[in-house]
mmCIF file of C-alpha atoms in Angstrom:
data_model
loop_
_atom_site.group_PDB
_atom_site.id
_atom_site.type_symbol
_atom_site.label_atom_id
_atom_site.label_comp_id
_atom_site.label_asym_id
_atom_site.label_seq_id
_atom_site.Cartn_x
_atom_site.Cartn_y
_atom_site.Cartn_z
ATOM 1 C CA MET A 659 45.693 -19.720 151.710
ATOM 2 C CA MET A 660 46.657 -17.050 149.191
ATOM 3 C CA PHE A 661 44.858 -18.952 146.417
ATOM 4 C CA LYS A 662 41.695 -19.300 148.531
ATOM 5 C CA TYR A 663 41.894 -15.596 149.322
ATOM 6 C CA GLU A 664 41.973 -14.729 145.601
ATOM 7 C CA LEU A 665 38.954 -16.898 144.980
ATOM 8 C CA LYS A 666 37.152 -15.291 147.943
ATOM 9 C CA LYS A 667 37.874 -11.832 146.514
ATOM 10 C CA ILE A 668 36.420 -12.810 143.126
ATOM 11 C CA PHE A 669 33.192 -14.283 144.529
ATOM 12 C CA SER A 670 32.692 -11.613 147.188
ATOM 13 C CA LYS A 671 32.310 -8.791 144.610
ATOM 14 C CA ARG A 672 28.685 -7.840 144.133
ATOM 15 C CA VAL A 673 29.091 -7.386 140.377
ATOM 16 C CA ASN A 674 30.543 -10.871 140.063
ATOM 17 C CA GLN A 675 27.697 -12.347 142.097
ATOM 18 C CA VAL A 676 25.238 -10.654 139.757
ATOM 19 C CA LEU A 677 27.087 -12.013 136.711
ATOM 20 C CA LEU A 678 27.039 -15.558 138.080
ATOM 21 C CA ALA A 679 23.347 -15.274 138.871
ATOM 22 C CA ALA A 680 22.842 -14.022 135.302
ATOM 23 C CA VAL A 681 24.671 -17.136 133.993
ATOM 24 C CA LEU A 682 22.279 -19.377 135.897
ATOM 25 C CA VAL A 683 19.213 -17.486 134.652
ATOM 26 C CA VAL A 684 20.432 -17.470 131.057
ATOM 27 C CA THR A 685 21.240 -21.187 131.242
ATOM 28 C CA ILE A 686 17.700 -22.041 132.410
ATOM 29 C CA ILE A 687 16.170 -19.742 129.767
ATOM 30 C CA TYR A 688 18.244 -21.292 126.991
ATOM 31 C CA SER A 689 17.300 -24.761 128.134
ATOM 32 C CA GLY A 690 13.637 -23.827 128.076
ATOM 33 C CA MET A 691 13.996 -22.298 124.601
ATOM 34 C CA ALA A 692 15.716 -25.404 123.285
ATOM 35 C CA VAL A 693 13.021 -27.717 124.697
ATOM 36 C CA GLY A 694 10.258 -25.427 123.505
ATOM 37 C CA SER A 695 11.600 -25.271 119.977
ATOM 38 C CA MET A 696 11.010 -29.012 119.379
ATOM 39 C CA ARG A 697 7.985 -29.600 117.123
ATOM 40 C CA TYR A 698 6.044 -32.812 116.602
ATOM 41 C CA VAL A 699 3.079 -33.298 114.264
ATOM 42 C CA ASP A 700 0.731 -36.171 115.157
ATOM 43 C CA GLU A 701 -1.261 -38.302 112.681
ATOM 44 C CA GLU A 702 -4.194 -35.952 112.914
ATOM 45 C CA GLY A 703 -2.033 -33.039 111.826
ATOM 46 C CA GLN A 704 -1.910 -31.357 115.217
ATOM 47 C CA ASN A 705 1.294 -29.515 116.173
ATOM 48 C CA HIS A 706 2.842 -30.314 119.555
ATOM 49 C CA THR A 707 5.579 -28.377 121.307
ATOM 50 C CA GLY A 708 6.984 -28.553 124.792
ATOM 51 C CA ILE A 709 8.323 -31.224 127.090
ATOM 52 C CA GLU A 710 7.016 -34.335 125.348
ATOM 53 C CA SER A 711 7.483 -33.213 121.717
ATOM 54 C CA GLY A 712 11.184 -34.110 121.511
ATOM 55 C CA ARG A 713 10.746 -37.696 122.573
ATOM 56 C CA LEU A 714 7.568 -38.155 120.506
ATOM 57 C CA LEU A 715 9.399 -36.909 117.447
ATOM 58 C CA ALA A 716 12.345 -39.216 118.090
ATOM 59 C CA GLU A 717 10.027 -42.190 118.499
ATOM 60 C CA ASN A 718 8.295 -41.343 115.245
ATOM 61 C CA ILE A 719 11.542 -41.004 113.265
ATOM 62 C CA ASN A 720 13.185 -44.066 114.814
ATOM 63 C CA GLN A 721 10.906 -46.410 112.883
ATOM 64 C CA TRP A 722 13.637 -45.909 110.220
ATOM 65 C CA LYS A 723 16.436 -46.494 112.700
ATOM 66 C CA GLY A 724 19.273 -48.703 111.534
ATOM 67 C CA GLU A 725 21.356 -49.140 108.411
ATOM 68 C CA LEU A 726 20.373 -46.631 105.776
ATOM 69 C CA THR A 727 20.549 -48.919 102.750
ATOM 70 C CA ALA A 728 19.828 -47.965 99.141
ATOM 71 C CA GLU A 729 16.614 -49.986 99.344
ATOM 72 C CA LYS A 730 15.425 -47.968 102.329
ATOM 73 C CA ILE A 731 16.331 -44.728 100.574
ATOM 74 C CA SER A 732 14.413 -45.838 97.451
ATOM 75 C CA GLU A 733 11.361 -46.605 99.567
ATOM 76 C CA VAL A 734 11.480 -43.137 101.112
ATOM 77 C CA ILE A 735 11.907 -41.238 97.876
ATOM 78 C CA ASN A 736 9.228 -43.238 96.004
ATOM 79 C CA ASP A 737 6.775 -42.740 98.829
ATOM 80 C CA TYR A 738 7.486 -38.995 98.868
ATOM 81 C CA LYS A 739 7.012 -38.799 95.094
ATOM 82 C CA THR A 740 3.618 -40.514 95.408
ATOM 83 C CA ILE A 741 2.424 -38.171 98.174
ATOM 84 C CA SER A 742 3.695 -35.003 96.467
ATOM 85 C CA ALA A 743 1.977 -36.058 93.248
ATOM 86 C CA LYS A 744 -1.265 -36.451 95.194
ATOM 87 C CA TYR A 745 -0.804 -33.028 96.790
ATOM 88 C CA PRO A 746 0.995 -30.875 94.186
ATOM 89 C CA ASP A 747 0.494 -27.570 95.980
ATOM 90 C CA GLU A 748 1.399 -28.462 99.553
ATOM 91 C CA ILE A 749 1.503 -31.659 101.632
ATOM 92 C CA PRO A 750 -1.089 -31.279 104.405
ATOM 93 C CA ASN A 751 -0.185 -31.630 108.049
ATOM 94 C CA THR A 752 -2.183 -34.861 108.351
ATOM 95 C CA GLU A 753 -0.072 -36.555 105.661
ATOM 96 C CA TYR A 754 3.091 -35.008 107.032
ATOM 97 C CA GLY A 755 2.376 -36.334 110.516
ATOM 98 C CA LYS A 756 1.441 -39.829 109.256
ATOM 99 C CA THR A 757 4.442 -40.449 106.988
ATOM 100 C CA VAL A 758 6.676 -37.638 105.758
ATOM 101 C CA GLN A 759 7.783 -36.421 109.172
ATOM 102 C CA SER A 760 9.300 -39.821 109.990
ATOM 103 C CA TYR A 761 11.609 -39.906 106.971
ATOM 104 C CA TYR A 762 12.100 -36.229 106.149
ATOM 105 C CA ASP A 763 15.752 -36.303 107.313
ATOM 106 C CA ILE A 764 16.453 -39.159 104.841
ATOM 107 C CA TYR A 765 14.696 -37.273 102.076
ATOM 108 C CA SER A 766 16.838 -34.178 102.841
ATOM 109 C CA PHE A 767 19.980 -36.359 102.850
ATOM 110 C CA VAL A 768 19.273 -37.481 99.301
ATOM 111 C CA ILE A 769 18.827 -33.907 98.144
ATOM 112 C CA GLY A 770 22.158 -33.042 99.820
ATOM 113 C CA ILE A 771 23.878 -35.827 97.934
ATOM 114 C CA MET A 772 22.462 -34.721 94.578
ATOM 115 C CA THR A 773 23.345 -31.020 95.025
ATOM 116 C CA PRO A 774 27.013 -30.866 96.047
ATOM 117 C CA ASP A 775 27.726 -27.637 94.145
ATOM 118 C CA SER A 776 24.370 -25.832 94.373
ATOM 119 C CA GLU A 777 21.711 -24.643 96.766
ATOM 120 C CA TRP A 778 19.261 -27.114 98.319
ATOM 121 C CA ASN A 779 16.856 -27.953 95.479
ATOM 122 C CA GLU A 780 13.912 -30.321 95.939
ATOM 123 C CA SER A 781 13.361 -30.746 92.198
ATOM 124 C CA VAL A 782 16.317 -33.140 91.939
ATOM 125 C CA VAL A 783 14.241 -35.785 93.752
ATOM 126 C CA TYR A 784 11.731 -36.002 90.937
ATOM 127 C CA GLN A 785 14.485 -36.539 88.383
ATOM 128 C CA LEU A 786 15.892 -39.599 90.180
ATOM 129 C CA SER A 787 15.238 -42.937 88.458
ATOM 130 C CA ASP A 788 14.963 -46.270 90.313
ATOM 131 C CA GLU A 789 18.405 -47.214 88.998
ATOM 132 C CA GLN A 790 19.946 -44.002 90.387
ATOM 133 C CA LEU A 791 18.304 -44.594 93.731
ATOM 134 C CA GLN A 792 19.763 -48.086 93.918
ATOM 135 C CA ASN A 793 23.178 -46.572 93.152
ATOM 136 C CA ILE A 794 22.771 -43.529 95.427
ATOM 137 C CA TYR A 795 25.978 -44.263 97.348
ATOM 138 C CA THR A 796 27.945 -44.664 94.133
ATOM 139 C CA ILE A 797 26.711 -41.244 93.021
ATOM 140 C CA TYR A 798 27.712 -39.947 96.489
ATOM 141 C CA GLN A 799 31.256 -41.311 96.131
ATOM 142 C CA ASP A 800 31.594 -39.932 92.575
ATOM 143 C CA ASN A 801 30.570 -36.495 93.808
ATOM 144 C CA MET A 802 33.159 -36.758 96.595
ATOM 145 C CA LYS A 803 35.829 -37.115 93.886
ATOM 146 C CA LYS A 804 34.553 -33.920 92.260
ATOM 147 C CA ILE A 805 34.771 -32.091 95.580
ATOM 148 C CA VAL A 806 38.341 -33.303 95.994
ATOM 149 C CA GLU A 807 39.256 -31.924 92.571
ATOM 150 C CA GLU A 808 37.486 -28.623 93.215
ATOM 151 C CA TYR A 809 38.926 -27.845 96.663
ATOM 152 C CA GLY A 810 42.160 -29.799 96.407
ATOM 153 C CA THR A 811 44.159 -26.953 94.909
ATOM 154 C CA THR A 812 47.443 -28.757 95.616
ATOM 155 C CA PRO A 813 48.420 -32.439 95.466
ATOM 156 C CA GLU A 814 48.758 -32.466 99.295
ATOM 157 C CA LYS A 815 45.236 -31.024 99.732
ATOM 158 C CA ARG A 816 43.778 -33.520 97.299
ATOM 159 C CA SER A 817 45.461 -36.375 99.106
ATOM 160 C CA TYR A 818 44.207 -35.046 102.437
ATOM 161 C CA LEU A 819 40.597 -34.733 101.226
ATOM 162 C CA GLU A 820 40.695 -38.214 99.818
ATOM 163 C CA SER A 821 41.849 -39.587 103.141
ATOM 164 C CA VAL A 822 39.095 -37.670 104.959
ATOM 165 C CA TYR A 823 36.309 -38.980 102.690
ATOM 166 C CA LYS A 824 37.541 -42.514 103.025
ATOM 167 C CA LYS A 825 36.684 -42.310 106.713
ATOM 168 C CA ILE A 826 32.951 -41.957 105.878
ATOM 169 C CA GLU A 827 31.347 -45.346 106.522
ATOM 170 C CA ILE A 828 28.763 -46.342 103.927
ATOM 171 C CA PRO A 829 25.914 -47.126 104.278
ATOM 172 C CA PHE A 830 25.092 -44.755 107.175
ATOM 173 C CA MET A 831 23.604 -45.805 110.478
ATOM 174 C CA PHE A 832 20.507 -43.661 110.960
ATOM 175 C CA GLU A 833 18.763 -42.576 114.141
ATOM 176 C CA ALA A 834 16.593 -39.567 115.073
ATOM 177 C CA LYS A 835 18.982 -36.722 115.941
ATOM 178 C CA ASP A 836 16.730 -33.695 116.342
ATOM 179 C CA SER A 837 17.663 -33.105 119.978
ATOM 180 C CA TRP A 838 21.289 -32.750 118.902
ATOM 181 C CA THR A 839 20.596 -30.490 115.913
ATOM 182 C CA THR A 840 18.558 -28.279 118.192
ATOM 183 C CA MET A 841 21.216 -28.148 120.880
ATOM 184 C CA THR A 842 24.050 -27.396 118.430
ATOM 185 C CA MET A 843 22.274 -24.151 117.506
ATOM 186 C CA TYR A 844 21.551 -23.116 121.058
ATOM 187 C CA ALA A 845 24.916 -24.189 122.430
ATOM 188 C CA GLN A 846 26.756 -22.145 119.835
ATOM 189 C CA THR A 847 25.086 -18.914 120.968
ATOM 190 C CA TYR A 848 25.370 -19.937 124.615
ATOM 191 C CA VAL A 849 29.150 -20.498 124.560
ATOM 192 C CA LEU A 850 29.662 -17.110 122.899
ATOM 193 C CA LEU A 851 27.654 -15.497 125.708
ATOM 194 C CA MET A 852 29.684 -17.378 128.309
ATOM 195 C CA ALA A 853 32.967 -16.143 126.842
ATOM 196 C CA VAL A 854 31.765 -12.516 127.156
ATOM 197 C CA ILE A 855 30.473 -12.953 130.724
ATOM 198 C CA ILE A 856 33.653 -14.741 131.887
ATOM 199 C CA GLY A 857 35.652 -11.883 130.406
ATOM 200 C CA PHE A 858 33.868 -9.552 132.804
ATOM 201 C CA LEU A 859 34.544 -11.927 135.714
ATOM 202 C CA VAL A 860 38.317 -12.110 135.250
ATOM 203 C CA ALA A 861 38.817 -8.445 134.294
ATOM 204 C CA GLY A 862 38.749 -7.371 137.930
ATOM 205 C CA ILE A 863 41.260 -9.935 139.277
ATOM 206 C CA PHE A 864 44.240 -7.624 138.711
ATOM 207 C CA SER A 865 42.603 -4.229 138.539
ATOM 208 C CA GLY A 866 41.835 -4.092 142.261
ATOM 209 C CA GLU A 867 45.515 -3.813 143.067
ATOM 210 C CA PHE A 868 45.947 -0.677 140.990
ATOM 211 C CA ARG A 869 43.966 1.532 143.334
ATOM 212 C CA PRO A 870 46.084 4.349 144.844
ATOM 213 C CA GLY A 871 48.322 2.936 147.575
ATOM 214 C CA THR A 872 47.096 -0.622 147.178
ATOM 215 C CA GLU A 873 49.891 -1.737 144.892
ATOM 216 C CA ASP A 874 52.515 -0.538 147.426
ATOM 217 C CA VAL A 875 51.134 -2.912 150.010
ATOM 218 C CA PHE A 876 50.670 -5.790 147.547
ATOM 219 C CA PHE A 877 54.147 -5.670 146.063
ATOM 220 C CA ALA A 878 55.833 -5.017 149.424
ATOM 221 C CA THR A 879 54.778 -8.440 150.710
ATOM 222 C CA LYS A 880 57.177 -11.388 150.611
ATOM 223 C CA TYR A 881 55.438 -13.069 147.650
ATOM 224 C CA GLY A 882 53.934 -9.928 146.136
ATOM 225 C CA ARG A 883 55.841 -10.240 142.899
ATOM 226 C CA THR A 884 55.953 -14.054 142.646
ATOM 227 C CA LYS A 885 53.559 -16.455 144.250
ATOM 228 C CA ALA A 886 50.779 -13.910 144.727
ATOM 229 C CA ILE A 887 50.709 -13.164 141.004
ATOM 230 C CA LYS A 888 50.683 -16.857 140.106
ATOM 231 C CA ASN A 889 47.726 -17.358 142.417
ATOM 232 C CA LYS A 890 45.836 -14.565 140.673
ATOM 233 C CA ILE A 891 46.439 -16.199 137.279
ATOM 234 C CA PHE A 892 45.478 -19.647 138.553
ATOM 235 C CA ALA A 893 42.349 -18.188 140.151
ATOM 236 C CA GLY A 894 41.359 -16.659 136.808
ATOM 237 C CA ILE A 895 41.897 -19.936 135.017
ATOM 238 C CA LEU A 896 39.951 -21.921 137.633
ATOM 239 C CA VAL A 897 36.992 -19.522 137.800
ATOM 240 C CA SER A 898 36.783 -19.377 134.035
ATOM 241 C CA THR A 899 36.920 -23.170 133.676
ATOM 242 C CA VAL A 900 34.466 -23.987 136.461
ATOM 243 C CA THR A 901 31.968 -21.298 135.391
ATOM 244 C CA TYR A 902 32.091 -22.410 131.778
ATOM 245 C CA TRP A 903 31.707 -26.143 132.308
ATOM 246 C CA ILE A 904 29.084 -25.885 135.007
ATOM 247 C CA GLY A 905 27.108 -23.577 132.695
ATOM 248 C CA VAL A 906 27.266 -25.865 129.640
ATOM 249 C CA GLY A 907 26.805 -28.890 131.864
ATOM 250 C CA VAL A 908 23.530 -27.555 133.341
ATOM 251 C CA LEU A 909 22.394 -26.502 129.869
ATOM 252 C CA SER A 910 23.053 -29.955 128.454
ATOM 253 C CA LEU A 911 21.675 -31.868 131.419
ATOM 254 C CA ILE A 912 18.335 -30.046 131.482
ATOM 255 C CA SER A 913 17.870 -30.099 127.698
ATOM 256 C CA PHE A 914 18.859 -33.702 127.004
ATOM 257 C CA ALA A 915 17.050 -34.992 130.085
ATOM 258 C CA VAL A 916 13.846 -33.652 128.526
ATOM 259 C CA MET A 917 14.484 -34.156 124.829
ATOM 260 C CA GLY A 918 16.446 -37.411 125.017
ATOM 261 C CA THR A 919 19.793 -38.309 123.516
ATOM 262 C CA SER A 920 18.710 -40.286 120.460
ATOM 263 C CA GLY A 921 21.093 -39.701 117.575
ATOM 264 C CA PHE A 922 24.418 -39.350 119.403
ATOM 265 C CA PHE A 923 25.991 -41.815 116.954
ATOM 266 C CA THR A 924 24.185 -40.577 113.815
ATOM 267 C CA PRO A 925 26.764 -39.303 111.257
ATOM 268 C CA TYR A 926 26.800 -35.545 110.805
ATOM 269 C CA GLN A 927 26.972 -36.184 107.039
ATOM 270 C CA ILE A 928 23.239 -36.922 107.174
ATOM 271 C CA ASP A 929 22.779 -33.138 107.205
ATOM 272 C CA ASP A 930 25.879 -32.141 105.285
ATOM 273 C CA PRO A 931 27.029 -35.062 103.088
ATOM 274 C CA TYR A 932 30.209 -33.436 101.838
ATOM 275 C CA SER A 933 31.484 -31.886 105.069
ATOM 276 C CA ILE A 934 35.172 -32.579 105.609
ATOM 277 C CA TYR A 935 34.483 -33.044 109.320
ATOM 278 C CA VAL A 936 33.665 -36.739 109.686
ATOM 279 C CA MET A 937 31.925 -37.091 113.058
ATOM 280 C CA THR A 938 28.737 -38.109 114.784
ATOM 281 C CA TYR A 939 26.216 -35.639 116.117
ATOM 282 C CA GLY A 940 27.378 -36.272 119.633
ATOM 283 C CA GLU A 941 30.936 -35.464 118.621
ATOM 284 C CA TYR A 942 29.710 -32.387 116.775
ATOM 285 C CA TYR A 943 28.086 -31.105 119.948
ATOM 286 C CA LEU A 944 31.203 -31.748 121.961
ATOM 287 C CA LEU A 945 33.262 -29.967 119.296
ATOM 288 C CA ILE A 946 31.159 -26.838 119.804
ATOM 289 C CA LEU A 947 31.626 -26.999 123.575
ATOM 290 C CA VAL A 948 35.378 -27.551 123.388
ATOM 291 C CA GLY A 949 35.799 -24.865 120.737
ATOM 292 C CA GLY A 950 33.859 -22.452 122.949
ATOM 293 C CA TYR A 951 36.011 -23.352 125.957
ATOM 294 C CA ILE A 952 39.262 -22.710 124.072
ATOM 295 C CA VAL A 953 38.022 -19.289 122.927
ATOM 296 C CA THR A 954 36.757 -18.509 126.434
ATOM 297 C CA MET A 955 40.149 -19.270 127.979
ATOM 298 C CA PHE A 956 41.981 -17.286 125.317
ATOM 299 C CA CYS A 957 39.726 -14.272 125.822
ATOM 300 C CA ALA A 958 40.044 -14.570 129.597
ATOM 301 C CA ALA A 959 43.865 -14.575 129.394
ATOM 302 C CA LEU A 960 43.854 -11.685 126.894
ATOM 303 C CA THR A 961 41.517 -9.721 129.199
ATOM 304 C CA MET A 962 43.798 -10.243 132.189
ATOM 305 C CA LEU A 963 46.854 -9.150 130.172
ATOM 306 C CA VAL A 964 45.179 -5.963 128.943
ATOM 307 C CA THR A 965 44.084 -5.159 132.493
ATOM 308 C CA VAL A 966 47.679 -5.561 133.642
ATOM 309 C CA LYS A 967 49.007 -3.332 130.886
ATOM 310 C CA MET A 968 46.297 -0.624 131.088
ATOM 311 C CA HIS A 969 45.903 -0.774 134.910
ATOM 312 C CA THR A 970 42.167 -0.699 134.482
ATOM 313 C CA PRO A 971 39.490 -3.209 133.438
ATOM 314 C CA ASN A 972 37.476 -0.665 131.432
ATOM 315 C CA LEU A 973 39.029 -1.514 128.084
ATOM 316 C CA ALA A 974 39.734 -5.163 128.868
ATOM 317 C CA ILE A 975 36.072 -6.104 129.420
ATOM 318 C CA CYS A 976 35.304 -5.026 125.861
ATOM 319 C CA ILE A 977 37.750 -7.471 124.265
ATOM 320 C CA PRO A 978 35.588 -10.653 124.266
ATOM 321 C CA PHE A 979 32.600 -8.686 122.979
ATOM 322 C CA PHE A 980 34.590 -7.064 120.205
ATOM 323 C CA LEU A 981 36.360 -10.267 119.070
ATOM 324 C CA LEU A 982 33.327 -12.528 119.211
ATOM 325 C CA CYS A 983 30.338 -10.282 118.586
ATOM 326 C CA MET A 984 31.593 -7.367 116.469
ATOM 327 C CA MET A 985 34.175 -9.095 114.247
ATOM 328 C CA PRO A 986 31.647 -11.325 112.451
ATOM 329 C CA PHE A 987 29.761 -8.234 111.294
ATOM 330 C CA ILE A 988 32.995 -6.544 110.184
ATOM 331 C CA ALA A 989 33.910 -9.720 108.257
ATOM 332 C CA ARG A 990 30.688 -9.464 106.277
ATOM 333 C CA VAL A 991 31.420 -5.849 105.348
ATOM 334 C CA LEU A 992 35.010 -6.619 104.295
ATOM 335 C CA PRO A 993 34.868 -9.914 102.307
ATOM 336 C CA ALA A 994 38.218 -9.071 100.681
ATOM 337 C CA PHE A 995 39.880 -9.917 103.975
ATOM 338 C CA ASP A 996 38.362 -13.426 104.287
ATOM 339 C CA ALA A 997 41.777 -15.043 104.685
ATOM 340 C CA PHE A 998 42.408 -12.906 107.791
ATOM 341 C CA PHE A 999 38.945 -13.393 109.294
ATOM 342 C CA ASN A 1000 39.221 -17.163 108.763
ATOM 343 C CA LEU A 1001 41.945 -17.208 111.421
ATOM 344 C CA LEU A 1002 40.121 -15.245 114.105
ATOM 345 C CA PRO A 1003 38.771 -16.871 117.307
ATOM 346 C CA THR A 1004 35.196 -16.067 116.248
ATOM 347 C CA VAL A 1005 35.373 -19.132 113.972
ATOM 348 C CA LEU A 1006 35.411 -21.376 117.073
ATOM 349 C CA THR A 1007 32.163 -19.823 118.337
ATOM 350 C CA ASN A 1008 30.652 -20.219 114.872
ATOM 351 C CA ILE A 1009 31.428 -23.912 114.295
ATOM 352 C CA PHE A 1010 27.864 -24.397 113.002
ATOM 353 C CA ASN A 1011 28.910 -22.616 109.817
ATOM 354 C CA ALA A 1012 32.593 -23.533 109.826
ATOM 355 C CA VAL A 1013 31.975 -27.288 109.475
ATOM 356 C CA ARG A 1014 29.973 -26.596 106.301
ATOM 357 C CA THR A 1015 32.852 -24.890 104.563
ATOM 358 C CA PRO A 1016 35.814 -26.963 103.297
ATOM 359 C CA ILE A 1017 38.558 -24.485 104.233
ATOM 360 C CA LEU A 1018 42.057 -25.996 104.251
ATOM 361 C CA PHE A 1019 45.415 -24.521 105.234
ATOM 362 C CA GLN A 1020 48.726 -25.828 104.040
ATOM 363 C CA ILE A 1021 52.098 -25.342 105.759
ATOM 364 C CA GLY A 1022 54.809 -26.975 103.729
ATOM 365 C CA SER A 1023 53.567 -30.472 102.979
ATOM 366 C CA PHE A 1024 51.192 -30.497 105.944
ATOM 367 C CA VAL A 1025 47.434 -29.825 105.471
ATOM 368 C CA PHE A 1026 45.095 -28.718 108.248
ATOM 369 C CA ARG A 1027 41.350 -28.204 108.484
ATOM 370 C CA GLN A 1028 40.336 -24.772 109.684
ATOM 371 C CA ILE A 1029 38.834 -25.768 113.042
ATOM 372 C CA SER A 1030 41.663 -28.128 113.947
ATOM 373 C CA LEU A 1031 44.273 -25.475 113.149
ATOM 374 C CA LEU A 1032 42.509 -22.756 115.096
ATOM 375 C CA MET A 1033 42.028 -24.948 118.130
ATOM 376 C CA PHE A 1034 45.752 -25.647 118.219
ATOM 377 C CA LEU A 1035 46.607 -21.968 117.547
ATOM 378 C CA TYR A 1036 44.443 -20.537 120.333
ATOM 379 C CA ILE A 1037 45.527 -23.176 122.869
ATOM 380 C CA LEU A 1038 49.098 -22.159 122.030
ATOM 381 C CA LEU A 1039 48.294 -18.431 122.315
ATOM 382 C CA PHE A 1040 46.545 -19.001 125.642
ATOM 383 C CA ILE A 1041 49.694 -20.701 126.985
ATOM 384 C CA VAL A 1042 51.899 -17.899 125.663
ATOM 385 C CA LEU A 1043 49.747 -15.230 127.285
ATOM 386 C CA LEU A 1044 50.107 -16.636 130.820
ATOM 387 C CA PRO A 1045 53.808 -15.841 131.291
ATOM 388 C CA LEU A 1046 53.215 -12.410 129.673
ATOM 389 C CA ILE A 1047 50.619 -11.665 132.367
ATOM 390 C CA TYR A 1048 53.002 -12.776 135.070
ATOM 391 C CA ILE A 1049 55.953 -10.718 133.713
ATOM 392 C CA GLY A 1050 53.817 -7.668 133.062
ATOM 393 C CA TYR A 1051 52.400 -7.577 136.573
ATOM 394 C CA SER A 1052 55.569 -8.552 138.411
ATOM 395 C CA ARG A 1053 57.461 -5.669 136.820
ATOM 396 C CA TYR A 1054 54.816 -3.075 137.602
ATOM 397 C CA GLY A 1055 56.257 -0.072 139.434
ATOM 398 C CA LEU A 1056 59.868 -1.057 138.995
ATOM 399 C CA LYS A 1057 62.100 1.668 137.645
ATOM 400 C CA LYS A 1058 65.068 1.013 135.432
ATOM 401 C CA LYS A 1059 68.356 2.105 136.964
#
């Protein structure tokens, strides 16, 4: 009964009802933006956007679906060389829609392989001989060894990177993955927004009892300093969890229902060949959602703790916004403190960039990737914060004798 009462108090507040309505509106808007951002060019060079474009694009690209062999890569690159020689200034939309669009991801993959230490540079394609194309995966593996030497600053890190790169299965299995690449961008912004909104929701769970005279009644009850406080904490956890996963669930359901799910098993290395996060695009998307959830729960717990300590939600509601929205800008201004900023929770709401940077941490003989370490760290901190909330609130108003 006490637990249901806490939930009722949360959802009966007008401001919380407005926030939940805002979550629904934002979710629908983001879904529409994701679907609308898909672009398909037909054989006549006409651009198409909207509901059908995602599936039409996937159908067009999936003519290359299957094992991405060296022979298939050679066919793509040689065809692109022929077309670009015919149109030296710019490939027209008609030619792009007929051929280039279908294999552009493969073409980009080859450029990524050939430029491990430099910016994306199309000129490398024209320098590739037929022999090099046939040995493209050998070149890829040789470049992996160079990456290991560059970023493996200790024997343990080198050994770790070698073990990571061995997990990459060659040749790749290719499938159109544009719906997933699109959703990774939108989901990353969406989970950040959810963390901020949920911070507002949970900030008022404890603050209501700090009104003049209210705390006397609350703490005078039989379970005022024990079970009632636990129920408040559990209510905050449940509301945060349900709100988050319903939000991302609706976002994903609407978007993928329209765009399709082609590419769930396509390796992420198609876009970033030397990433130390070996995963498929489906796993990449789930990583963003889980990372966002961990940060959301950490911020929710920290918000509740600050409310308990300050006896007001005014400062607490600013915490998620400051940590997740302001800190990235501060990090850009103070690059000398990169080591510090690389450990902040904002990394888990910016996984899109984090997976592209081979940042490793070493503790003794153990080596950890940045995202894995931060996920463990903020789960641990979330667990630690819960008893601190309980202790801080249960001791409120007690005088030392």
